[in-house]
Amino acid sequence: MMQSQARKRMKKMIQHLVMILFTCIMIYPLVWMVSSSLKESSSVFIDAHTLIPDVLHFENYINGWKGFAGISFGTFFKNSFIITIIATVGSILSSTIIAYGFARLKFKGKNIWFVCMMLTMMLPFEMVMIPQYIMFNQFGWIDTYLPLILPTFFGIPFFIFLIMQFIRTIPRELDEAAKIDGCSNIGIFTRIIVPLVVPAMMTATIFSFYWRWDDFMGPLIYLSTPEKYPVSLALKLFSDPNSVTNWGAMFAMSTLSIVPIFVIFFFFQRYIVDGISTSGLKS
Amino acid sequence: MIPERQEQEHEHDYHEVKPKKQGKKRGRKKIESDVNNVAGYGFISPFLIGFFALTLFPILYSFYLSFTDYDLMGQPEWIGLDNYVRMFTQDQTFWEAMKVTFFYAGVAVPIRLVFALLVALALNKIVEMVGLYRTLLYLPSVVGGSIAVSIMWRQLFGNDGAVNSILSSLGLPTHAWLGDPDTAIWTLIVLYGWQFGSSMLIFLAGLRNIPKTYYEASSVDGAGPLKQFFIITLPLLTPVILFNTVMQVIQGFMAFTPSFVVTNGGPVNSTLLYVLYMYRRAFEYFEMGYASAMAWVMLVIIAIFTALIFKSSPHWVHYESESK
């Protein structure tokens, strides 16, 4: 009896040891990036694998923040926040409205449109990138934020699907009761559905924030004035292998660029995990 | 493309439609359904506008452009099948990009999925600290899409980067990972595999849904852990595997940022992913017609793959409700 308990404990310890080792290997690159941002530029690649610098060089952050071509990273961060916040508000508002239509209302041709939406969900952006570029070019929208922001106001299929799945878990009796009390569809939507789907909207908001913040291809093809660049594009330019000499500053700005993502992740990870699990399983 | 889903939706809706009532009530019913139609279309109108203006029209326009020569100046010039003929018979780089992309998707997707499943299985066995492991292991996926990670990867595998530094401190030979055409693509595959987090979370949720009683019953029958995995876990997980596979295959074929930032397609086109080549044709050489033709070839390939996966699914995907 005693022996088997000891063996169980032993087994458990080994399990945890393996897990800890594996986790360390997996997050090593991220730790390495942060530690490199605190090393002296000339020593980043001498003993590249050491994680703890002798002296912490916080001035990398000050030097990096100065940016390039006279534009500081303050401008790039501001641009990123503007694009990300407007696009996120647009995609969540429109997706929630559309999701209610698909989940609760009966109308002719609903199934056809639903299938269209599911197909759009599987269609990668890269397929429509070229014709969309030509279209927006003809509208004179190149080098503005419009091509990056406006499309989000027509709903994002993945979010529509996610919020729809959530609405389906809300009892229909609530809608019926409100209808009997004389509530219109708009009333049912704003007073009953919206307050109840807040968790799903939160999940979508977090995803939207990630995607917009990390979006690289959109700004790459649509923006040409450096003053308008978001962080992702600025960072690429800042880090081009031919021009960079200040490695410490480059790692500092790389680290800083993922701070907003980290912050949101640590505050809201419960929503993300739930969101992924439900959206993945109910399809 | 996705017949299963269509059917499910239809079934779902048949339950909603109530049998039509006869007689007097019919008039009211008609008005009510008109009101519903207006409300329904009102609510989904943002989607409809976006669908027509930003998806359907661009796709059809792209199809037209693929038969033209167009450099953004002047008007598209109709040249028939020339773009396609050139692509398949003369453009060596097109075939290189195709080969690289198939290799990338074919190797990186299974690696990510197997990895995600193994880690999910391990996490499912452990009781304490699961939350912490899960959070830390999901972290690479959270930041994975950002340009910072691609930049970091470039330095990590660079000549004097951490990977070589670790190898030399262990007394192992170093290697020019990004400079060697044979290994450069592997750095991208490792980057893709490293971001296994979201697939892992989906697998983990799937594992949690398998009733414990199945395992208890089978261990009474004397089934070992390995046998249990193959007769219980794997079959019950197949719907989740199907979902993950389809999403990852599309993502794998469409990868762009890693090859653009980490290796810029080189050395000697060994990491020239299809979308990167398409991007160059469109936005560096301004061959919009040719790039559109490339987009269409990719769309057809993805559609075929997705259809094959869904077509094959009845043979390997197991839905619990069907077996009861």
Coordinates of C-alpha atoms in Angstrom, one line a residue, chain B:
Chain B
M1 CA -17.8 22.7 -50.5
I2 CA -19.3 21.9 -47.1
P3 CA -22.2 19.6 -47.6
E4 CA -22.3 18.4 -44.0
R5 CA -22.9 21.8 -42.6
Q6 CA -25.6 22.5 -45.2
E7 CA -27.5 19.4 -44.2
Q8 CA -27.3 20.1 -40.6
E9 CA -28.7 23.6 -41.1
H10 CA -31.6 22.3 -43.2
E11 CA -32.5 19.8 -40.5
H12 CA -32.3 22.4 -37.9
D13 CA -34.7 24.6 -39.8
Y14 CA -37.3 22.0 -40.5
H15 CA -37.8 21.8 -36.8
E16 CA -38.4 25.5 -36.6
V17 CA -41.0 25.6 -39.4
K18 CA -44.4 24.9 -37.9
P19 CA -47.1 23.2 -39.9
K20 CA -49.2 25.8 -41.8
K21 CA -52.5 26.6 -40.3
Q22 CA -55.6 26.5 -42.5
G23 CA -58.4 29.0 -42.9
K24 CA -58.8 32.4 -41.4
K25 CA -55.4 32.6 -39.8
R26 CA -53.7 32.3 -43.2
G27 CA -54.0 36.0 -43.9
R28 CA -52.4 37.0 -40.7
K29 CA -49.7 34.4 -41.1
K30 CA -48.9 35.9 -44.5
I31 CA -48.5 39.4 -43.1
E32 CA -46.5 38.1 -40.2
S33 CA -44.1 36.3 -42.6
D34 CA -43.7 39.5 -44.6
V35 CA -42.8 41.4 -41.5
N36 CA -40.3 38.6 -40.6
N37 CA -38.8 38.7 -44.0
V38 CA -38.3 42.5 -43.8
A39 CA -36.9 42.2 -40.3
G40 CA -34.6 39.3 -41.2
Y41 CA -33.2 41.0 -44.2
G42 CA -32.8 44.2 -42.2
F43 CA -30.7 42.5 -39.6
I44 CA -28.5 40.6 -42.1
S45 CA -28.2 43.6 -44.5
P46 CA -24.7 44.5 -43.4
F47 CA -23.6 41.0 -44.3
L48 CA -25.4 41.1 -47.6
I49 CA -23.8 44.4 -48.6
G50 CA -20.4 43.2 -47.6
F51 CA -20.9 39.9 -49.3
F52 CA -21.8 41.4 -52.6
A53 CA -19.4 44.3 -52.6
L54 CA -16.4 42.8 -50.8
T55 CA -16.5 39.1 -51.6
L56 CA -18.7 38.1 -54.6
F57 CA -17.9 41.1 -56.9
P58 CA -14.2 40.9 -56.1
I59 CA -14.1 37.2 -56.8
L60 CA -15.9 37.5 -60.1
Y61 CA -13.8 40.6 -61.0
S62 CA -10.7 38.6 -60.2
F63 CA -11.9 35.8 -62.5
Y64 CA -12.2 38.3 -65.3
L65 CA -8.8 39.9 -64.6
S66 CA -7.2 36.5 -64.8
F67 CA -7.8 36.6 -68.5
T68 CA -6.3 40.0 -68.9
D69 CA -3.1 41.9 -68.9
Y70 CA -3.4 44.8 -66.4
D71 CA -0.8 46.9 -64.7
L72 CA -3.2 49.3 -62.8
M73 CA -2.6 51.9 -65.5
G74 CA -5.2 52.2 -68.3
Q75 CA -7.6 49.4 -69.0
P76 CA -7.3 45.6 -68.5
E77 CA -6.4 44.1 -71.9
W78 CA -8.1 40.8 -72.8
I79 CA -5.5 38.1 -73.5
G80 CA -7.5 34.9 -73.1
L81 CA -5.8 32.0 -71.5
D82 CA -2.3 33.4 -71.9
N83 CA -1.8 33.9 -68.1
Y84 CA -2.7 30.3 -67.4
V85 CA -0.6 29.0 -70.3
R86 CA 2.4 31.1 -69.2
M87 CA 2.0 30.0 -65.6
F88 CA 1.9 26.3 -66.3
T89 CA 4.3 26.0 -69.2
Q90 CA 6.9 28.8 -68.9
D91 CA 7.0 30.1 -65.3
Q92 CA 9.6 28.0 -63.5
T93 CA 9.2 30.1 -60.3
F94 CA 5.5 29.3 -60.2
W95 CA 6.3 25.6 -60.0
E96 CA 9.0 26.3 -57.4
A97 CA 6.5 28.3 -55.3
M98 CA 3.9 25.5 -55.7
K99 CA 6.3 22.8 -54.6
V100 CA 7.5 24.8 -51.6
T101 CA 3.9 25.5 -50.5
F102 CA 2.8 21.9 -50.8
F103 CA 5.8 20.8 -48.8
Y104 CA 5.2 23.4 -46.2
A105 CA 1.5 22.7 -45.8
G106 CA 2.0 18.9 -46.1
V107 CA 4.6 18.8 -43.4
A108 CA 3.8 21.7 -41.1
V109 CA 0.1 21.0 -40.7
P110 CA 0.4 17.4 -39.6
I111 CA 3.3 18.3 -37.3
R112 CA 1.2 21.1 -35.6
L113 CA -1.9 18.8 -35.3
V114 CA 0.0 15.8 -33.9
F115 CA 1.9 18.1 -31.5
A116 CA -1.3 19.8 -30.4
L117 CA -3.0 16.4 -29.8
L118 CA 0.0 15.0 -27.8
V119 CA 0.2 18.0 -25.6
A120 CA -3.6 18.1 -25.1
L121 CA -3.4 14.4 -24.1
A122 CA -0.7 15.1 -21.6
L123 CA -2.5 18.1 -20.1
N124 CA -5.7 16.0 -19.9
K125 CA -3.8 13.5 -17.6
I126 CA -2.5 16.1 -15.2
V127 CA -4.7 17.5 -12.6
E128 CA -2.8 20.2 -10.8
M129 CA -1.5 23.4 -12.4
V130 CA -3.3 22.6 -15.7
G131 CA -4.3 26.2 -16.0
L132 CA -0.8 27.5 -15.7
Y133 CA 0.6 25.0 -18.3
R134 CA -2.2 25.7 -20.7
T135 CA -1.7 29.5 -20.4
L136 CA 2.0 29.3 -21.0
L137 CA 1.7 26.8 -23.9
Y138 CA -1.0 28.9 -25.5
L139 CA 1.2 32.0 -25.3
P140 CA 3.2 31.4 -28.5
S141 CA 0.0 31.2 -30.5
V142 CA -1.3 34.4 -29.0
V143 CA 1.7 36.4 -30.1
G144 CA 2.5 34.2 -33.0
G145 CA 0.8 36.3 -35.7
S146 CA 2.7 39.4 -34.8
I147 CA 5.5 40.7 -36.9
A148 CA 7.7 40.8 -33.7
V149 CA 7.7 37.0 -33.6
S150 CA 8.8 36.6 -37.2
I151 CA 11.6 39.1 -36.6
M152 CA 12.7 37.3 -33.5
W153 CA 12.7 34.0 -35.4
R154 CA 15.0 35.5 -38.0
Q155 CA 17.5 36.4 -35.3
L156 CA 17.0 33.2 -33.4
F157 CA 18.1 31.0 -36.3
G158 CA 20.6 33.6 -37.7
N159 CA 24.3 32.7 -37.9
D160 CA 25.1 34.1 -34.5
G161 CA 21.6 33.6 -33.1
A162 CA 20.6 31.7 -30.0
V163 CA 20.1 28.3 -31.7
N164 CA 23.7 28.2 -33.0
S165 CA 24.9 29.6 -29.7
I166 CA 23.3 26.8 -27.8
L167 CA 24.6 24.2 -30.2
S168 CA 28.2 25.4 -30.0
S169 CA 28.0 25.6 -26.2
L170 CA 26.9 22.0 -26.2
G171 CA 29.9 21.2 -28.5
L172 CA 27.6 20.5 -31.5
P173 CA 28.3 21.8 -35.0
T174 CA 26.5 25.0 -35.9
H175 CA 24.7 25.6 -39.2
A176 CA 23.6 28.5 -41.4
W177 CA 19.9 27.6 -40.9
L178 CA 18.5 30.5 -43.0
G179 CA 21.3 30.5 -45.5
D180 CA 21.0 26.8 -46.6
P181 CA 18.2 26.1 -49.1
D182 CA 17.7 22.7 -47.5
T183 CA 17.1 24.0 -43.9
A184 CA 15.5 27.4 -44.4
I185 CA 12.0 26.0 -45.0
W186 CA 12.4 23.9 -41.8
T187 CA 12.8 27.1 -39.7
L188 CA 9.4 28.2 -41.0
I189 CA 7.9 24.8 -40.3
V190 CA 9.2 24.9 -36.8
L191 CA 7.7 28.4 -36.4
Y192 CA 4.3 27.1 -37.6
G193 CA 4.5 24.0 -35.3
W194 CA 5.5 26.2 -32.4
Q195 CA 2.1 27.9 -32.5
F196 CA 0.1 24.8 -31.8
G197 CA -1.8 26.5 -28.9
S198 CA -5.2 27.1 -30.4
S199 CA -5.4 23.6 -31.9
M200 CA -4.4 22.3 -28.5
L201 CA -7.2 24.1 -26.8
I202 CA -9.7 22.7 -29.2
F203 CA -8.4 19.2 -28.7
L204 CA -8.4 19.7 -24.9
A205 CA -12.0 20.7 -25.0
G206 CA -12.8 17.7 -27.1
L207 CA -11.0 15.4 -24.7
R208 CA -13.0 16.8 -21.7
N209 CA -16.2 15.9 -23.5
I210 CA -15.5 12.2 -23.6
P211 CA -17.4 10.5 -20.8
K212 CA -15.1 9.0 -18.1
T213 CA -17.4 6.0 -17.9
Y214 CA -16.1 4.8 -21.4
Y215 CA -12.6 4.5 -20.0
E216 CA -13.8 2.8 -16.8
A217 CA -15.8 0.3 -18.7
S218 CA -13.0 -0.6 -21.1
S219 CA -10.4 -0.9 -18.3
V220 CA -12.8 -3.5 -16.6
D221 CA -12.6 -5.3 -20.0
G222 CA -8.8 -5.2 -19.6
A223 CA -7.9 -2.5 -22.2
G224 CA -4.6 -0.8 -21.7
P225 CA -4.0 3.0 -22.1
L226 CA -2.7 2.5 -25.7
K227 CA -5.7 0.4 -26.7
Q228 CA -8.1 2.9 -25.0
F229 CA -6.5 5.7 -27.0
F230 CA -7.2 3.9 -30.3
I231 CA -10.7 2.5 -29.5
I232 CA -12.1 5.4 -27.5
T233 CA -10.2 8.7 -27.6
L234 CA -9.3 8.8 -31.3
P235 CA -12.7 7.9 -32.7
L236 CA -14.5 10.3 -30.4
L237 CA -12.1 13.0 -31.3
T238 CA -12.5 12.7 -35.1
P239 CA -15.0 15.6 -35.4
V240 CA -12.6 17.9 -33.7
I241 CA -9.7 16.6 -35.8
L242 CA -11.8 17.2 -39.0
F243 CA -12.4 20.8 -38.0
N244 CA -8.8 21.4 -37.0
T245 CA -7.5 19.8 -40.2
V246 CA -9.7 21.9 -42.6
M247 CA -8.8 25.2 -40.9
Q248 CA -5.1 24.4 -40.7
V249 CA -4.8 23.2 -44.3
I250 CA -6.4 26.5 -45.5
Q251 CA -4.1 28.5 -43.2
G252 CA -1.1 26.5 -44.3
F253 CA -1.6 27.1 -48.0
M254 CA -2.2 30.8 -47.4
A255 CA 0.9 31.5 -45.2
F256 CA 2.6 34.7 -46.1
T257 CA 4.2 36.7 -43.2
P258 CA 6.7 34.1 -42.1
S259 CA 8.3 33.7 -45.5
F260 CA 8.1 37.5 -46.2
V261 CA 9.8 38.5 -42.9
V262 CA 12.0 35.6 -41.8
T263 CA 13.5 34.5 -45.1
N264 CA 12.0 36.8 -47.8
G265 CA 11.5 33.7 -50.0
G266 CA 15.2 32.8 -50.1
P267 CA 17.7 31.4 -50.3
V268 CA 17.2 30.5 -54.0
N269 CA 13.5 30.5 -53.7
S270 CA 13.6 27.6 -51.2
T271 CA 11.0 29.4 -48.9
L272 CA 9.0 31.2 -51.6
L273 CA 5.5 30.4 -50.4
Y274 CA 2.7 30.8 -53.0
V275 CA 1.2 33.9 -51.5
L276 CA 4.5 35.6 -51.3
Y277 CA 5.1 34.9 -55.0
M278 CA 1.6 36.1 -55.8
Y279 CA 2.2 39.3 -53.7
R280 CA 5.4 40.0 -55.7
R281 CA 3.6 39.5 -59.1
A282 CA 0.8 41.9 -58.0
F283 CA 2.5 44.6 -56.0
E284 CA 6.1 44.5 -57.1
Y285 CA 5.7 43.8 -60.9
F286 CA 2.1 45.1 -61.0
E287 CA 1.0 42.1 -63.0
M288 CA -2.6 42.2 -61.7
G289 CA -3.9 39.8 -64.3
Y290 CA -1.3 37.2 -63.8
A291 CA -1.6 37.5 -60.0
S292 CA -5.3 37.0 -60.3
A293 CA -4.8 33.9 -62.3
M294 CA -2.5 32.6 -59.6
A295 CA -5.2 33.4 -57.0
W296 CA -7.7 31.4 -58.9
V297 CA -5.4 28.4 -59.2
M298 CA -5.0 28.5 -55.5
L299 CA -8.7 28.8 -54.9
V300 CA -9.4 25.7 -57.0
I301 CA -6.6 23.8 -55.2
I302 CA -8.0 24.7 -51.7
A303 CA -11.5 23.9 -52.8
I304 CA -10.4 20.5 -54.0
F305 CA -8.6 19.8 -50.8
T306 CA -11.4 20.9 -48.6
A307 CA -13.9 18.9 -50.7
L308 CA -11.7 15.8 -50.5
I309 CA -11.4 16.1 -46.7
F310 CA -15.1 16.5 -46.3
K311 CA -15.9 13.7 -48.8
S312 CA -13.6 11.4 -47.0
S313 CA -15.0 12.3 -43.6
P314 CA -17.8 9.8 -43.5
H315 CA -15.1 7.1 -43.6
W316 CA -13.2 8.3 -40.6
V317 CA -15.2 10.9 -38.7
H318 CA -17.3 9.4 -36.0
Y319 CA -20.4 11.2 -34.7
E320 CA -21.6 9.9 -31.4
S321 CA -25.2 10.6 -32.1
E322 CA -25.2 8.4 -35.2
S323 CA -23.9 5.3 -33.4
K324 CA -26.7 5.3 -30.8

